[in-house]
Amino acid sequence: MTKRTNPERVDSLPEPVLALLRAVHDALDIPLPGLTDADERAYARLLELRAMHARVTLA
């Protein structure tokens, strides 16, 4: 988990906003792929799909 640099600013956000941002972060925080080309392609597809869902959610 990434360390917060300025918790005062983050803690000033409403809890539902923080929950949404945490969910988006967790959805995009996936382990790096294995060494094979197939692993890298699967990683790219998964990250692209999750990023699309995050954009729709945030919009």
JSON list of N, CA and C in Angstrom, two decimals:
[
{"chain": "A", "resi": 1, "resn": "MET", "atom": "N", "xyz": [0.84, -1.17, 0.00]},
{"chain": "A", "resi": 1, "resn": "MET", "atom": "CA", "xyz": [0.00, 0.00, 0.00]},
{"chain": "A", "resi": 1, "resn": "MET", "atom": "C", "xyz": [0.88, 1.24, 0.00]},
{"chain": "A", "resi": 2, "resn": "THR", "atom": "N", "xyz": [0.50, 2.22, -0.74]},
{"chain": "A", "resi": 2, "resn": "THR", "atom": "CA", "xyz": [1.26, 3.45, -0.84]},
{"chain": "A", "resi": 2, "resn": "THR", "atom": "C", "xyz": [1.05, 4.30, 0.40]},
{"chain": "A", "resi": 3, "resn": "LYS", "atom": "N", "xyz": [2.15, 4.86, 0.91]},
{"chain": "A", "resi": 3, "resn": "LYS", "atom": "CA", "xyz": [2.07, 5.73, 2.08]},
{"chain": "A", "resi": 3, "resn": "LYS", "atom": "C", "xyz": [1.49, 7.08, 1.66]},
{"chain": "A", "resi": 4, "resn": "ARG", "atom": "N", "xyz": [0.58, 7.60, 2.47]},
{"chain": "A", "resi": 4, "resn": "ARG", "atom": "CA", "xyz": [0.00, 8.92, 2.20]},
{"chain": "A", "resi": 4, "resn": "ARG", "atom": "C", "xyz": [1.04, 9.99, 2.50]},
{"chain": "A", "resi": 5, "resn": "THR", "atom": "N", "xyz": [1.08, 10.99, 1.65]},
{"chain": "A", "resi": 5, "resn": "THR", "atom": "CA", "xyz": [2.04, 12.07, 1.86]},
{"chain": "A", "resi": 5, "resn": "THR", "atom": "C", "xyz": [1.44, 13.21, 2.67]},
{"chain": "A", "resi": 6, "resn": "ASN", "atom": "N", "xyz": [0.13, 13.39, 2.59]},
{"chain": "A", "resi": 6, "resn": "ASN", "atom": "CA", "xyz": [-0.51, 14.48, 3.32]},
{"chain": "A", "resi": 6, "resn": "ASN", "atom": "C", "xyz": [-1.86, 14.00, 3.84]},
{"chain": "A", "resi": 7, "resn": "PRO", "atom": "N", "xyz": [-1.87, 13.28, 4.98]},
{"chain": "A", "resi": 7, "resn": "PRO", "atom": "CA", "xyz": [-3.12, 12.71, 5.47]},
{"chain": "A", "resi": 7, "resn": "PRO", "atom": "C", "xyz": [-4.17, 13.74, 5.84]},
{"chain": "A", "resi": 8, "resn": "GLU", "atom": "N", "xyz": [-3.76, 14.96, 6.19]},
{"chain": "A", "resi": 8, "resn": "GLU", "atom": "CA", "xyz": [-4.75, 15.99, 6.54]},
{"chain": "A", "resi": 8, "resn": "GLU", "atom": "C", "xyz": [-5.66, 16.29, 5.36]},
{"chain": "A", "resi": 9, "resn": "ARG", "atom": "N", "xyz": [-5.11, 16.38, 4.17]},
{"chain": "A", "resi": 9, "resn": "ARG", "atom": "CA", "xyz": [-5.92, 16.68, 2.99]},
{"chain": "A", "resi": 9, "resn": "ARG", "atom": "C", "xyz": [-6.81, 15.50, 2.64]},
{"chain": "A", "resi": 10, "resn": "VAL", "atom": "N", "xyz": [-6.28, 14.30, 2.73]},
{"chain": "A", "resi": 10, "resn": "VAL", "atom": "CA", "xyz": [-7.06, 13.11, 2.39]},
{"chain": "A", "resi": 10, "resn": "VAL", "atom": "C", "xyz": [-8.19, 12.93, 3.40]},
{"chain": "A", "resi": 11, "resn": "ASP", "atom": "N", "xyz": [-7.89, 13.11, 4.66]},
{"chain": "A", "resi": 11, "resn": "ASP", "atom": "CA", "xyz": [-8.89, 12.90, 5.70]},
{"chain": "A", "resi": 11, "resn": "ASP", "atom": "C", "xyz": [-9.99, 13.96, 5.68]},
{"chain": "A", "resi": 12, "resn": "SER", "atom": "N", "xyz": [-9.78, 15.05, 4.96]},
{"chain": "A", "resi": 12, "resn": "SER", "atom": "CA", "xyz": [-10.81, 16.08, 4.87]},
{"chain": "A", "resi": 12, "resn": "SER", "atom": "C", "xyz": [-11.88, 15.74, 3.85]},
{"chain": "A", "resi": 13, "resn": "LEU", "atom": "N", "xyz": [-11.65, 14.71, 3.05]},
{"chain": "A", "resi": 13, "resn": "LEU", "atom": "CA", "xyz": [-12.65, 14.28, 2.06]},
{"chain": "A", "resi": 13, "resn": "LEU", "atom": "C", "xyz": [-13.75, 13.48, 2.75]},
{"chain": "A", "resi": 14, "resn": "PRO", "atom": "N", "xyz": [-14.97, 13.55, 2.23]},
{"chain": "A", "resi": 14, "resn": "PRO", "atom": "CA", "xyz": [-16.04, 12.73, 2.79]},
{"chain": "A", "resi": 14, "resn": "PRO", "atom": "C", "xyz": [-15.72, 11.24, 2.65]},
{"chain": "A", "resi": 15, "resn": "GLU", "atom": "N", "xyz": [-16.15, 10.45, 3.61]},
{"chain": "A", "resi": 15, "resn": "GLU", "atom": "CA", "xyz": [-15.86, 9.02, 3.62]},
{"chain": "A", "resi": 15, "resn": "GLU", "atom": "C", "xyz": [-16.30, 8.30, 2.35]},
{"chain": "A", "resi": 16, "resn": "PRO", "atom": "N", "xyz": [-17.49, 8.60, 1.76]},
{"chain": "A", "resi": 16, "resn": "PRO", "atom": "CA", "xyz": [-17.86, 7.92, 0.51]},
{"chain": "A", "resi": 16, "resn": "PRO", "atom": "C", "xyz": [-16.87, 8.21, -0.63]},
{"chain": "A", "resi": 17, "resn": "VAL", "atom": "N", "xyz": [-16.33, 9.42, -0.67]},
{"chain": "A", "resi": 17, "resn": "VAL", "atom": "CA", "xyz": [-15.34, 9.76, -1.70]},
{"chain": "A", "resi": 17, "resn": "VAL", "atom": "C", "xyz": [-14.06, 8.97, -1.48]},
{"chain": "A", "resi": 18, "resn": "LEU", "atom": "N", "xyz": [-13.62, 8.90, -0.22]},
{"chain": "A", "resi": 18, "resn": "LEU", "atom": "CA", "xyz": [-12.42, 8.11, 0.09]},
{"chain": "A", "resi": 18, "resn": "LEU", "atom": "C", "xyz": [-12.62, 6.65, -0.28]},
{"chain": "A", "resi": 19, "resn": "ALA", "atom": "N", "xyz": [-13.79, 6.11, 0.03]},
{"chain": "A", "resi": 19, "resn": "ALA", "atom": "CA", "xyz": [-14.07, 4.71, -0.29]},
{"chain": "A", "resi": 19, "resn": "ALA", "atom": "C", "xyz": [-14.02, 4.48, -1.80]},
{"chain": "A", "resi": 20, "resn": "LEU", "atom": "N", "xyz": [-14.58, 5.41, -2.57]},
{"chain": "A", "resi": 20, "resn": "LEU", "atom": "CA", "xyz": [-14.56, 5.28, -4.02]},
{"chain": "A", "resi": 20, "resn": "LEU", "atom": "C", "xyz": [-13.12, 5.34, -4.54]},
{"chain": "A", "resi": 21, "resn": "LEU", "atom": "N", "xyz": [-12.35, 6.29, -4.05]},
{"chain": "A", "resi": 21, "resn": "LEU", "atom": "CA", "xyz": [-10.96, 6.41, -4.50]},
{"chain": "A", "resi": 21, "resn": "LEU", "atom": "C", "xyz": [-10.13, 5.20, -4.11]},
{"chain": "A", "resi": 22, "resn": "ARG", "atom": "N", "xyz": [-10.39, 4.66, -2.93]},
{"chain": "A", "resi": 22, "resn": "ARG", "atom": "CA", "xyz": [-9.67, 3.43, -2.52]},
{"chain": "A", "resi": 22, "resn": "ARG", "atom": "C", "xyz": [-10.04, 2.26, -3.43]},
{"chain": "A", "resi": 23, "resn": "ALA", "atom": "N", "xyz": [-11.31, 2.16, -3.78]},
{"chain": "A", "resi": 23, "resn": "ALA", "atom": "CA", "xyz": [-11.76, 1.07, -4.65]},
{"chain": "A", "resi": 23, "resn": "ALA", "atom": "C", "xyz": [-11.12, 1.19, -6.03]},
{"chain": "A", "resi": 24, "resn": "VAL", "atom": "N", "xyz": [-11.05, 2.40, -6.57]},
{"chain": "A", "resi": 24, "resn": "VAL", "atom": "CA", "xyz": [-10.41, 2.61, -7.87]},
{"chain": "A", "resi": 24, "resn": "VAL", "atom": "C", "xyz": [-8.92, 2.26, -7.77]},
{"chain": "A", "resi": 25, "resn": "HIS", "atom": "N", "xyz": [-8.28, 2.71, -6.72]},
{"chain": "A", "resi": 25, "resn": "HIS", "atom": "CA", "xyz": [-6.85, 2.39, -6.53]},
{"chain": "A", "resi": 25, "resn": "HIS", "atom": "C", "xyz": [-6.65, 0.88, -6.47]},
{"chain": "A", "resi": 26, "resn": "ASP", "atom": "N", "xyz": [-7.46, 0.20, -5.66]},
{"chain": "A", "resi": 26, "resn": "ASP", "atom": "CA", "xyz": [-7.31, -1.25, -5.52]},
{"chain": "A", "resi": 26, "resn": "ASP", "atom": "C", "xyz": [-7.58, -1.98, -6.82]},
{"chain": "A", "resi": 27, "resn": "ALA", "atom": "N", "xyz": [-8.52, -1.48, -7.62]},
{"chain": "A", "resi": 27, "resn": "ALA", "atom": "CA", "xyz": [-8.82, -2.12, -8.90]},
{"chain": "A", "resi": 27, "resn": "ALA", "atom": "C", "xyz": [-7.66, -2.00, -9.88]},
{"chain": "A", "resi": 28, "resn": "LEU", "atom": "N", "xyz": [-6.91, -0.90, -9.79]},
{"chain": "A", "resi": 28, "resn": "LEU", "atom": "CA", "xyz": [-5.81, -0.68, -10.72]},
{"chain": "A", "resi": 28, "resn": "LEU", "atom": "C", "xyz": [-4.47, -1.19, -10.20]},
{"chain": "A", "resi": 29, "resn": "ASP", "atom": "N", "xyz": [-4.42, -1.55, -8.94]},
{"chain": "A", "resi": 29, "resn": "ASP", "atom": "CA", "xyz": [-3.18, -2.02, -8.32]},
{"chain": "A", "resi": 29, "resn": "ASP", "atom": "C", "xyz": [-3.09, -3.53, -8.44]},
{"chain": "A", "resi": 30, "resn": "ILE", "atom": "N", "xyz": [-2.62, -4.00, -9.61]},
{"chain": "A", "resi": 30, "resn": "ILE", "atom": "CA", "xyz": [-2.51, -5.44, -9.84]},
{"chain": "A", "resi": 30, "resn": "ILE", "atom": "C", "xyz": [-1.04, -5.81, -9.94]},
{"chain": "A", "resi": 31, "resn": "PRO", "atom": "N", "xyz": [-0.72, -7.06, -9.59]},
{"chain": "A", "resi": 31, "resn": "PRO", "atom": "CA", "xyz": [0.68, -7.49, -9.65]},
{"chain": "A", "resi": 31, "resn": "PRO", "atom": "C", "xyz": [1.23, -7.42, -11.09]},
{"chain": "A", "resi": 32, "resn": "LEU", "atom": "N", "xyz": [2.51, -7.20, -11.18]},
{"chain": "A", "resi": 32, "resn": "LEU", "atom": "CA", "xyz": [3.15, -7.18, -12.49]},
{"chain": "A", "resi": 32, "resn": "LEU", "atom": "C", "xyz": [3.05, -8.55, -13.14]},
{"chain": "A", "resi": 33, "resn": "PRO", "atom": "N", "xyz": [3.06, -8.60, -14.47]},
{"chain": "A", "resi": 33, "resn": "PRO", "atom": "CA", "xyz": [2.90, -9.89, -15.17]},
{"chain": "A", "resi": 33, "resn": "PRO", "atom": "C", "xyz": [4.15, -10.75, -15.06]},
{"chain": "A", "resi": 34, "resn": "GLY", "atom": "N", "xyz": [3.97, -12.02, -15.43]},
{"chain": "A", "resi": 34, "resn": "GLY", "atom": "CA", "xyz": [5.10, -12.92, -15.52]},
{"chain": "A", "resi": 34, "resn": "GLY", "atom": "C", "xyz": [5.98, -12.55, -16.71]},
{"chain": "A", "resi": 35, "resn": "LEU", "atom": "N", "xyz": [6.92, -13.39, -17.00]},
{"chain": "A", "resi": 35, "resn": "LEU", "atom": "CA", "xyz": [7.92, -13.08, -18.02]},
{"chain": "A", "resi": 35, "resn": "LEU", "atom": "C", "xyz": [7.50, -13.44, -19.44]},
{"chain": "A", "resi": 36, "resn": "THR", "atom": "N", "xyz": [6.44, -14.22, -19.58]},
{"chain": "A", "resi": 36, "resn": "THR", "atom": "CA", "xyz": [6.07, -14.66, -20.92]},
{"chain": "A", "resi": 36, "resn": "THR", "atom": "C", "xyz": [5.25, -13.58, -21.64]},
{"chain": "A", "resi": 37, "resn": "ASP", "atom": "N", "xyz": [5.24, -13.67, -22.96]},
{"chain": "A", "resi": 37, "resn": "ASP", "atom": "CA", "xyz": [4.43, -12.74, -23.76]},
{"chain": "A", "resi": 37, "resn": "ASP", "atom": "C", "xyz": [2.95, -12.88, -23.44]},
{"chain": "A", "resi": 38, "resn": "ALA", "atom": "N", "xyz": [2.50, -14.11, -23.21]},
{"chain": "A", "resi": 38, "resn": "ALA", "atom": "CA", "xyz": [1.09, -14.34, -22.89]},
{"chain": "A", "resi": 38, "resn": "ALA", "atom": "C", "xyz": [0.73, -13.66, -21.58]},
{"chain": "A", "resi": 39, "resn": "ASP", "atom": "N", "xyz": [1.62, -13.74, -20.60]},
{"chain": "A", "resi": 39, "resn": "ASP", "atom": "CA", "xyz": [1.37, -13.07, -19.31]},
{"chain": "A", "resi": 39, "resn": "ASP", "atom": "C", "xyz": [1.26, -11.56, -19.50]},
{"chain": "A", "resi": 40, "resn": "GLU", "atom": "N", "xyz": [2.14, -11.00, -20.30]},
{"chain": "A", "resi": 40, "resn": "GLU", "atom": "CA", "xyz": [2.12, -9.55, -20.54]},
{"chain": "A", "resi": 40, "resn": "GLU", "atom": "C", "xyz": [0.86, -9.12, -21.28]},
{"chain": "A", "resi": 41, "resn": "ARG", "atom": "N", "xyz": [0.42, -9.94, -22.23]},
{"chain": "A", "resi": 41, "resn": "ARG", "atom": "CA", "xyz": [-0.82, -9.61, -22.95]},
{"chain": "A", "resi": 41, "resn": "ARG", "atom": "C", "xyz": [-2.02, -9.68, -22.02]},
{"chain": "A", "resi": 42, "resn": "ALA", "atom": "N", "xyz": [-2.07, -10.71, -21.18]},
{"chain": "A", "resi": 42, "resn": "ALA", "atom": "CA", "xyz": [-3.18, -10.84, -20.23]},
{"chain": "A", "resi": 42, "resn": "ALA", "atom": "C", "xyz": [-3.18, -9.68, -19.24]},
{"chain": "A", "resi": 43, "resn": "TYR", "atom": "N", "xyz": [-2.01, -9.28, -18.78]},
{"chain": "A", "resi": 43, "resn": "TYR", "atom": "CA", "xyz": [-1.87, -8.14, -17.87]},
{"chain": "A", "resi": 43, "resn": "TYR", "atom": "C", "xyz": [-2.38, -6.86, -18.54]},
{"chain": "A", "resi": 44, "resn": "ALA", "atom": "N", "xyz": [-1.98, -6.64, -19.77]},
{"chain": "A", "resi": 44, "resn": "ALA", "atom": "CA", "xyz": [-2.39, -5.43, -20.49]},
{"chain": "A", "resi": 44, "resn": "ALA", "atom": "C", "xyz": [-3.90, -5.40, -20.69]},
{"chain": "A", "resi": 45, "resn": "ARG", "atom": "N", "xyz": [-4.49, -6.55, -21.05]},
{"chain": "A", "resi": 45, "resn": "ARG", "atom": "CA", "xyz": [-5.95, -6.62, -21.23]},
{"chain": "A", "resi": 45, "resn": "ARG", "atom": "C", "xyz": [-6.68, -6.35, -19.92]},
{"chain": "A", "resi": 46, "resn": "LEU", "atom": "N", "xyz": [-6.20, -6.96, -18.83]},
{"chain": "A", "resi": 46, "resn": "LEU", "atom": "CA", "xyz": [-6.84, -6.77, -17.54]},
{"chain": "A", "resi": 46, "resn": "LEU", "atom": "C", "xyz": [-6.74, -5.32, -17.08]},
{"chain": "A", "resi": 47, "resn": "LEU", "atom": "N", "xyz": [-5.56, -4.73, -17.22]},
{"chain": "A", "resi": 47, "resn": "LEU", "atom": "CA", "xyz": [-5.37, -3.34, -16.80]},
{"chain": "A", "resi": 47, "resn": "LEU", "atom": "C", "xyz": [-6.22, -2.39, -17.65]},
{"chain": "A", "resi": 48, "resn": "GLU", "atom": "N", "xyz": [-6.30, -2.66, -18.95]},
{"chain": "A", "resi": 48, "resn": "GLU", "atom": "CA", "xyz": [-7.12, -1.83, -19.83]},
{"chain": "A", "resi": 48, "resn": "GLU", "atom": "C", "xyz": [-8.59, -1.92, -19.45]},
{"chain": "A", "resi": 49, "resn": "LEU", "atom": "N", "xyz": [-9.07, -3.11, -19.16]},
{"chain": "A", "resi": 49, "resn": "LEU", "atom": "CA", "xyz": [-10.47, -3.30, -18.77]},
{"chain": "A", "resi": 49, "resn": "LEU", "atom": "C", "xyz": [-10.75, -2.59, -17.44]},
{"chain": "A", "resi": 50, "resn": "ARG", "atom": "N", "xyz": [-9.87, -2.76, -16.48]},
{"chain": "A", "resi": 50, "resn": "ARG", "atom": "CA", "xyz": [-10.07, -2.12, -15.17]},
{"chain": "A", "resi": 50, "resn": "ARG", "atom": "C", "xyz": [-9.98, -0.59, -15.28]},
{"chain": "A", "resi": 51, "resn": "ALA", "atom": "N", "xyz": [-9.09, -0.10, -16.11]},
{"chain": "A", "resi": 51, "resn": "ALA", "atom": "CA", "xyz": [-8.98, 1.35, -16.29]},
{"chain": "A", "resi": 51, "resn": "ALA", "atom": "C", "xyz": [-10.26, 1.90, -16.94]},
{"chain": "A", "resi": 52, "resn": "MET", "atom": "N", "xyz": [-10.82, 1.16, -17.88]},
{"chain": "A", "resi": 52, "resn": "MET", "atom": "CA", "xyz": [-12.06, 1.58, -18.52]},
{"chain": "A", "resi": 52, "resn": "MET", "atom": "C", "xyz": [-13.18, 1.65, -17.48]},
{"chain": "A", "resi": 53, "resn": "HIS", "atom": "N", "xyz": [-13.28, 0.64, -16.64]},
{"chain": "A", "resi": 53, "resn": "HIS", "atom": "CA", "xyz": [-14.30, 0.63, -15.60]},
{"chain": "A", "resi": 53, "resn": "HIS", "atom": "C", "xyz": [-14.09, 1.78, -14.61]},
{"chain": "A", "resi": 54, "resn": "ALA", "atom": "N", "xyz": [-12.85, 2.06, -14.28]},
{"chain": "A", "resi": 54, "resn": "ALA", "atom": "CA", "xyz": [-12.54, 3.16, -13.36]},
{"chain": "A", "resi": 54, "resn": "ALA", "atom": "C", "xyz": [-12.95, 4.49, -13.98]},
{"chain": "A", "resi": 55, "resn": "ARG", "atom": "N", "xyz": [-12.66, 4.69, -15.26]},
{"chain": "A", "resi": 55, "resn": "ARG", "atom": "CA", "xyz": [-13.06, 5.93, -15.94]},
{"chain": "A", "resi": 55, "resn": "ARG", "atom": "C", "xyz": [-14.57, 6.11, -15.94]},
{"chain": "A", "resi": 56, "resn": "VAL", "atom": "N", "xyz": [-15.30, 5.04, -16.21]},
{"chain": "A", "resi": 56, "resn": "VAL", "atom": "CA", "xyz": [-16.76, 5.09, -16.22]},
{"chain": "A", "resi": 56, "resn": "VAL", "atom": "C", "xyz": [-17.28, 5.40, -14.82]},
{"chain": "A", "resi": 57, "resn": "THR", "atom": "N", "xyz": [-16.72, 4.76, -13.82]},
{"chain": "A", "resi": 57, "resn": "THR", "atom": "CA", "xyz": [-17.15, 4.99, -12.45]},
{"chain": "A", "resi": 57, "resn": "THR", "atom": "C", "xyz": [-16.90, 6.42, -12.01]},
{"chain": "A", "resi": 58, "resn": "LEU", "atom": "N", "xyz": [-15.74, 6.95, -12.35]},
{"chain": "A", "resi": 58, "resn": "LEU", "atom": "CA", "xyz": [-15.40, 8.30, -11.93]},
{"chain": "A", "resi": 58, "resn": "LEU", "atom": "C", "xyz": [-16.15, 9.36, -12.72]},
{"chain": "A", "resi": 59, "resn": "ALA", "atom": "N", "xyz": [-16.59, 9.02, -13.92]},
{"chain": "A", "resi": 59, "resn": "ALA", "atom": "CA", "xyz": [-17.34, 9.98, -14.73]},
{"chain": "A", "resi": 59, "resn": "ALA", "atom": "C", "xyz": [-18.73, 10.16, -14.15]}
]
